[in-house]
Coordinates of C-alpha atoms in Angstrom, one line a residue:
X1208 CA -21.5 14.3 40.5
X1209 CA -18.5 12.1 42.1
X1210 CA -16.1 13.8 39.6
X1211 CA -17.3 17.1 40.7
X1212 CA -17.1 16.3 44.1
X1213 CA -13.6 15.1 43.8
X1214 CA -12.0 17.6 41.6
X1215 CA -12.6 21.4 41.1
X1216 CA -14.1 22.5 37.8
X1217 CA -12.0 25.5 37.1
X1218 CA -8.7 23.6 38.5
X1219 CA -10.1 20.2 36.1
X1220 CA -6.8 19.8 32.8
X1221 CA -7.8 16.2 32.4
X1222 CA -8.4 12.8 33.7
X1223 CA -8.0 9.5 32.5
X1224 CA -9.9 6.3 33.5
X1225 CA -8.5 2.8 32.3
X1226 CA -10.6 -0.1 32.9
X1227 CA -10.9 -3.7 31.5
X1228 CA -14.1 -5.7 31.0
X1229 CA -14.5 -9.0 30.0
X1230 CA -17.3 -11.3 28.5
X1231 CA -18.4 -14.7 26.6
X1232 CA -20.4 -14.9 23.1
X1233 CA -23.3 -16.8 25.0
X1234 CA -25.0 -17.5 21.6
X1235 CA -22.3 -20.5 20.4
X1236 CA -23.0 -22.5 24.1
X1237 CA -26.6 -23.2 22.6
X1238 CA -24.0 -25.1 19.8
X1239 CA -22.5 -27.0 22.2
X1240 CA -19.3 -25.2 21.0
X1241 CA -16.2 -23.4 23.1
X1242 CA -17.6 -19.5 23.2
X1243 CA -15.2 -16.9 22.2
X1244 CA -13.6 -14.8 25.5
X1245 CA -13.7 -10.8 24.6
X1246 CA -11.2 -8.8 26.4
X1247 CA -12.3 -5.2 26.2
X1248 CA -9.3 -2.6 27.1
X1249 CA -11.6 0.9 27.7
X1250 CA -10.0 4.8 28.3
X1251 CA -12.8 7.4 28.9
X1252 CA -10.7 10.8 28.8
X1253 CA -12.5 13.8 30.2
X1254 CA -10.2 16.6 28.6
X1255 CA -10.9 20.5 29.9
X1256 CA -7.8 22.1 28.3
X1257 CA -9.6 24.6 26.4
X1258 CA -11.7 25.8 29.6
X1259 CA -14.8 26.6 27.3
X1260 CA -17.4 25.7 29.5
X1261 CA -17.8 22.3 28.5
X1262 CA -15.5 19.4 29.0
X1263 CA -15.1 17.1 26.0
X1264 CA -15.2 13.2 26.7
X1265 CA -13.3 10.6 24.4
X1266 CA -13.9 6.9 24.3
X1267 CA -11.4 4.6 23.3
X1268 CA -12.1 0.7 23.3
X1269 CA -9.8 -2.0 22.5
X1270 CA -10.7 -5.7 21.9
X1271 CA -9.4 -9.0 22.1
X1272 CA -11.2 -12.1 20.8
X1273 CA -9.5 -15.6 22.2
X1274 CA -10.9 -19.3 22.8
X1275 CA -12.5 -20.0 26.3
X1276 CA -10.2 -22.7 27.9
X1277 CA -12.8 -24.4 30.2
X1278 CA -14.5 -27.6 27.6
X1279 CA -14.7 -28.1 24.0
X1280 CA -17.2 -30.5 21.8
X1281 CA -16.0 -31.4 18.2
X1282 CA -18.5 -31.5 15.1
X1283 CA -20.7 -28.4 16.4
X1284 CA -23.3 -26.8 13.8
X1285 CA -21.7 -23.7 14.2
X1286 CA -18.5 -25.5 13.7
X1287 CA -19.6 -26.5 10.1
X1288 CA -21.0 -23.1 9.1
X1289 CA -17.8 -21.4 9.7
X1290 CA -15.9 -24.2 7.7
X1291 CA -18.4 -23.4 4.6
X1292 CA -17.8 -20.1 5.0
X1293 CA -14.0 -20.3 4.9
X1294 CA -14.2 -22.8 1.9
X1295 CA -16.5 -20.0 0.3
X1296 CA -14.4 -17.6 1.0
X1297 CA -11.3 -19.5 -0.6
X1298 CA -13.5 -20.1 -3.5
X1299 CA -14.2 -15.9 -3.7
X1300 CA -10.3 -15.4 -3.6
X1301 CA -9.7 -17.9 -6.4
X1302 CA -11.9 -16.6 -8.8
X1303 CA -10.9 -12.9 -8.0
X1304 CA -6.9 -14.2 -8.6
X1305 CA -7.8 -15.5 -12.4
X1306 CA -9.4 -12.4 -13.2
X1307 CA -6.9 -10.6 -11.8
X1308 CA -4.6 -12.7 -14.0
X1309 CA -6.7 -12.6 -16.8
X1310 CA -7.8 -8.8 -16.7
X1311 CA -3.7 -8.0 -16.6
X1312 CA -2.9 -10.1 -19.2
X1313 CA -5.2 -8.1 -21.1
X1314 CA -3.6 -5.2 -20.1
X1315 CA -0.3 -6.2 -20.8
X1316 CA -1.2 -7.3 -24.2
X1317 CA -3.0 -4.0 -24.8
X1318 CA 0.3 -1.7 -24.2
X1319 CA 2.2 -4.0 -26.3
X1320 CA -0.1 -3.4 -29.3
X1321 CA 0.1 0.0 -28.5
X1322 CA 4.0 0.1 -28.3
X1323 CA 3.6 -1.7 -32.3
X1324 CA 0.9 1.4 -33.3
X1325 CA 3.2 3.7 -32.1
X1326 CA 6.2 2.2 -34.2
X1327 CA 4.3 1.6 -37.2
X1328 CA 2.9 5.5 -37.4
X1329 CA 6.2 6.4 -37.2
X1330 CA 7.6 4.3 -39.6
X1331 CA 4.7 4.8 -42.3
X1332 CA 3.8 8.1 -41.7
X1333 CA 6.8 10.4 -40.0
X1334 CA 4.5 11.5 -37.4
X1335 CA 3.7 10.5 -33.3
X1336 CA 0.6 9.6 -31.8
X1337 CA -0.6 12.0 -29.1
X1338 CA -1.0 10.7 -25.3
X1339 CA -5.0 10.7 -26.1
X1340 CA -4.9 8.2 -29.1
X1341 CA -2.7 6.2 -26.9
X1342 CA -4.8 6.0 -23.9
X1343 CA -7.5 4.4 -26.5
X1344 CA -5.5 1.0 -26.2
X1345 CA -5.9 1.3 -22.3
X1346 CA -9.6 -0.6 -21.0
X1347 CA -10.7 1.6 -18.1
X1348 CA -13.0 -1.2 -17.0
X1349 CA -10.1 -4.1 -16.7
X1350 CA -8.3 -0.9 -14.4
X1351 CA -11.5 -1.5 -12.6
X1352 CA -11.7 -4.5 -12.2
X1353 CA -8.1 -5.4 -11.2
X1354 CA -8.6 -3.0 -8.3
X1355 CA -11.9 -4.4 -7.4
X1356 CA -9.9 -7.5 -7.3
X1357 CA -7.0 -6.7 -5.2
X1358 CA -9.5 -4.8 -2.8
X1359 CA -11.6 -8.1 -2.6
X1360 CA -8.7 -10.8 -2.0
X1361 CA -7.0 -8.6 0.6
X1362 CA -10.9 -8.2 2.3
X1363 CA -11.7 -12.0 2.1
X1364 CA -8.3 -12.6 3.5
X1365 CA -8.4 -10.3 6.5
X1366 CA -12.4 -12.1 6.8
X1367 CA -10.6 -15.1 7.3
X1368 CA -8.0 -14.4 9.9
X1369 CA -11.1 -12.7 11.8
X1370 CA -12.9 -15.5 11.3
X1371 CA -9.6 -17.6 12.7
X1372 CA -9.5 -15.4 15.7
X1373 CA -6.2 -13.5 14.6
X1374 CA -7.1 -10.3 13.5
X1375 CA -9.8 -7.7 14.9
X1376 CA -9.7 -4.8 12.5
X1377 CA -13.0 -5.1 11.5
X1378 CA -13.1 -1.8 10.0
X1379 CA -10.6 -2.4 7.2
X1380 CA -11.8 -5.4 6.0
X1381 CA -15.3 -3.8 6.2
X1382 CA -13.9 -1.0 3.9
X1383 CA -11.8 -3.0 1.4
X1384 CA -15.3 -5.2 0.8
X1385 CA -17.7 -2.5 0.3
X1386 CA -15.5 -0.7 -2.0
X1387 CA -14.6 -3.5 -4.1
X1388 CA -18.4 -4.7 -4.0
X1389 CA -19.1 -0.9 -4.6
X1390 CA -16.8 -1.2 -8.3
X1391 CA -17.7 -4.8 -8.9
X1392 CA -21.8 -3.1 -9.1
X1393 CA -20.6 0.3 -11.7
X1394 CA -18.7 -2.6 -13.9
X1395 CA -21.8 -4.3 -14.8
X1396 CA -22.8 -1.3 -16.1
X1397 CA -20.0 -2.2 -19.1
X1398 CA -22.2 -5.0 -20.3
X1399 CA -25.6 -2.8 -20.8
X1400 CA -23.3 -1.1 -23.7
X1401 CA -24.1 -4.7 -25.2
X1402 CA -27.7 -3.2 -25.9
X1403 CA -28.2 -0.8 -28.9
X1404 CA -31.0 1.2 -25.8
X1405 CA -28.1 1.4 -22.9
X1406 CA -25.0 1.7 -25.1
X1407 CA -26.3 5.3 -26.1
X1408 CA -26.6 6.2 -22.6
X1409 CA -23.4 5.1 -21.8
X1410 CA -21.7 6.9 -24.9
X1411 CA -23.4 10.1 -23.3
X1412 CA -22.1 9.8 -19.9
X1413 CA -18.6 9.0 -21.5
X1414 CA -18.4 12.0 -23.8
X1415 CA -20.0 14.5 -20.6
X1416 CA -18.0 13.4 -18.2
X1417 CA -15.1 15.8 -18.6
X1418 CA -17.4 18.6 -18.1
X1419 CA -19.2 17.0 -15.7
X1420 CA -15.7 16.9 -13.9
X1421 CA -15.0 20.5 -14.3
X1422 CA -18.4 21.7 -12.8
X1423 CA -17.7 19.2 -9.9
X1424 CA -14.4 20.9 -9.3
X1425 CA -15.8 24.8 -9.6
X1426 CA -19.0 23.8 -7.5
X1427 CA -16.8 21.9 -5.0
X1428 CA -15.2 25.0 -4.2
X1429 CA -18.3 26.4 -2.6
X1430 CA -19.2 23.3 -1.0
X1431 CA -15.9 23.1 0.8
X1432 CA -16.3 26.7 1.3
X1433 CA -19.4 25.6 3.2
X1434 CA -18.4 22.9 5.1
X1435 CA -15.4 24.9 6.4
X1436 CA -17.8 27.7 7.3
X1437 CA -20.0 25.4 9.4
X1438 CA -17.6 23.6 10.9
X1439 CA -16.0 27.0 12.3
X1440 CA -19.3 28.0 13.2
X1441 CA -21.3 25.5 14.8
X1442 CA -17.9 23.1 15.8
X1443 CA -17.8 24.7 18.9
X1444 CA -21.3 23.3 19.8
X1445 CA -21.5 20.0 18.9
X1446 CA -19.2 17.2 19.0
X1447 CA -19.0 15.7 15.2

């Protein structure tokens, strides 16, 4: 009602209001341990350029996480736990550097046996080895893993530095870690092949899966068909 009462609807582009709030994690003074000082940097955005009837309202936030300056106690609980965490954390990025190390070698060694199949079929037999016999010598699970890897020590890093108070992108570390947690679960599924039961499901979904990719791609033309269609249709109305 006070923006209405200030500005005219019809006349209303756009307005833009700035304002900063601050506040204190009051959960670490029950620690005995200097709380963390949020600085919150908030644009609300009323925009009417489209003159539709109804004015569409963005949020933007910004934070800012830094040490309270007023009184510190050493040796906190809290203190501790974070300490184990980072040491765990450490720990996760070590093990996820020697398989990466490990999983490359393999890799490495792999293409190299590959380069000597190739040489030998032509020496012995006058004849190359098509790009499909080759790709036999590459292990789509170490591909897997190595990315899985990668993802992981690049997520537990930027989990430290938000644990140190340098970095706030929560959302990219949040990503990174559930994908690579995502691939570390559908890797496991490599060591059910290890049972005479699961290793003929797993043959199955190997041999369907190009055709399971090619209905994919002819039924994801409708879907996207679909999802275009409703998002001309009922955009208009509704604000995701």
């Amino acid at each position: 009602k006070s923006i209405c009462a200030l500005f005219q609807i019809p006349r209303l582009i756009q307005i833009e209001i700035s304002f900063k709030l601050k506040g204190i994690a009051l959960q670490t003074i029950h620690a005995h341990e200097l709380p963390d000082c949020y600085a919150f940097q908030n644009t609300i955005i009323f925009n009417n350029r489209a003159h539709s009837g109804k004015i569409k309202i963005f949020f933007d936030s910004d934070t800012d996480i830094q040490e309270c300056k007023d009184w510190h106690i050493f040796n906190s609980v809290l203190q501790k736990n974070t300490q184990y965490i980072l040491v765990f954390d450490g720990f996760v990025i070590l093990s996820c550097l020697a398989s990466l190390v490990l999983c490359t070698r393999s890799i490495v060694l792999a293409w190299r046996l590959q380069k000597r199949f190739v040489n030998f079929f032509l020496e012995k037999y006058q004849r190359p080895v098509c790009y499909a016999d080759r790709l036999e010598f590459l292990n789509g699970w170490y591909v897997l893993v190595i990315i899985s890897d990668v993802m992981t020590i690049i997520g537990s890093i930027l989990k430290m530095e938000i644990k140190a108070k340098n970095l706030t992108s929560y959302d990219v570390c949040s990503i990174l870690l559930g994908t690579s947690t995502l691939f570390v679960w559908v890797g496991v599924i490599r060591y059910l092949g290890y049972f005479q039961t699961y290793n003929v499901l797993i043959l199955t979904m190997q041999a369907s899966l190009p055709k399971v990719l090619r209905f994919c791609c002819c039924a994801g033309m409708i879907y996207l068909g679909y999802t275009f269609c409703g998002w001309i249709v009922l955009g208009p109305y509704h604000e995701k």
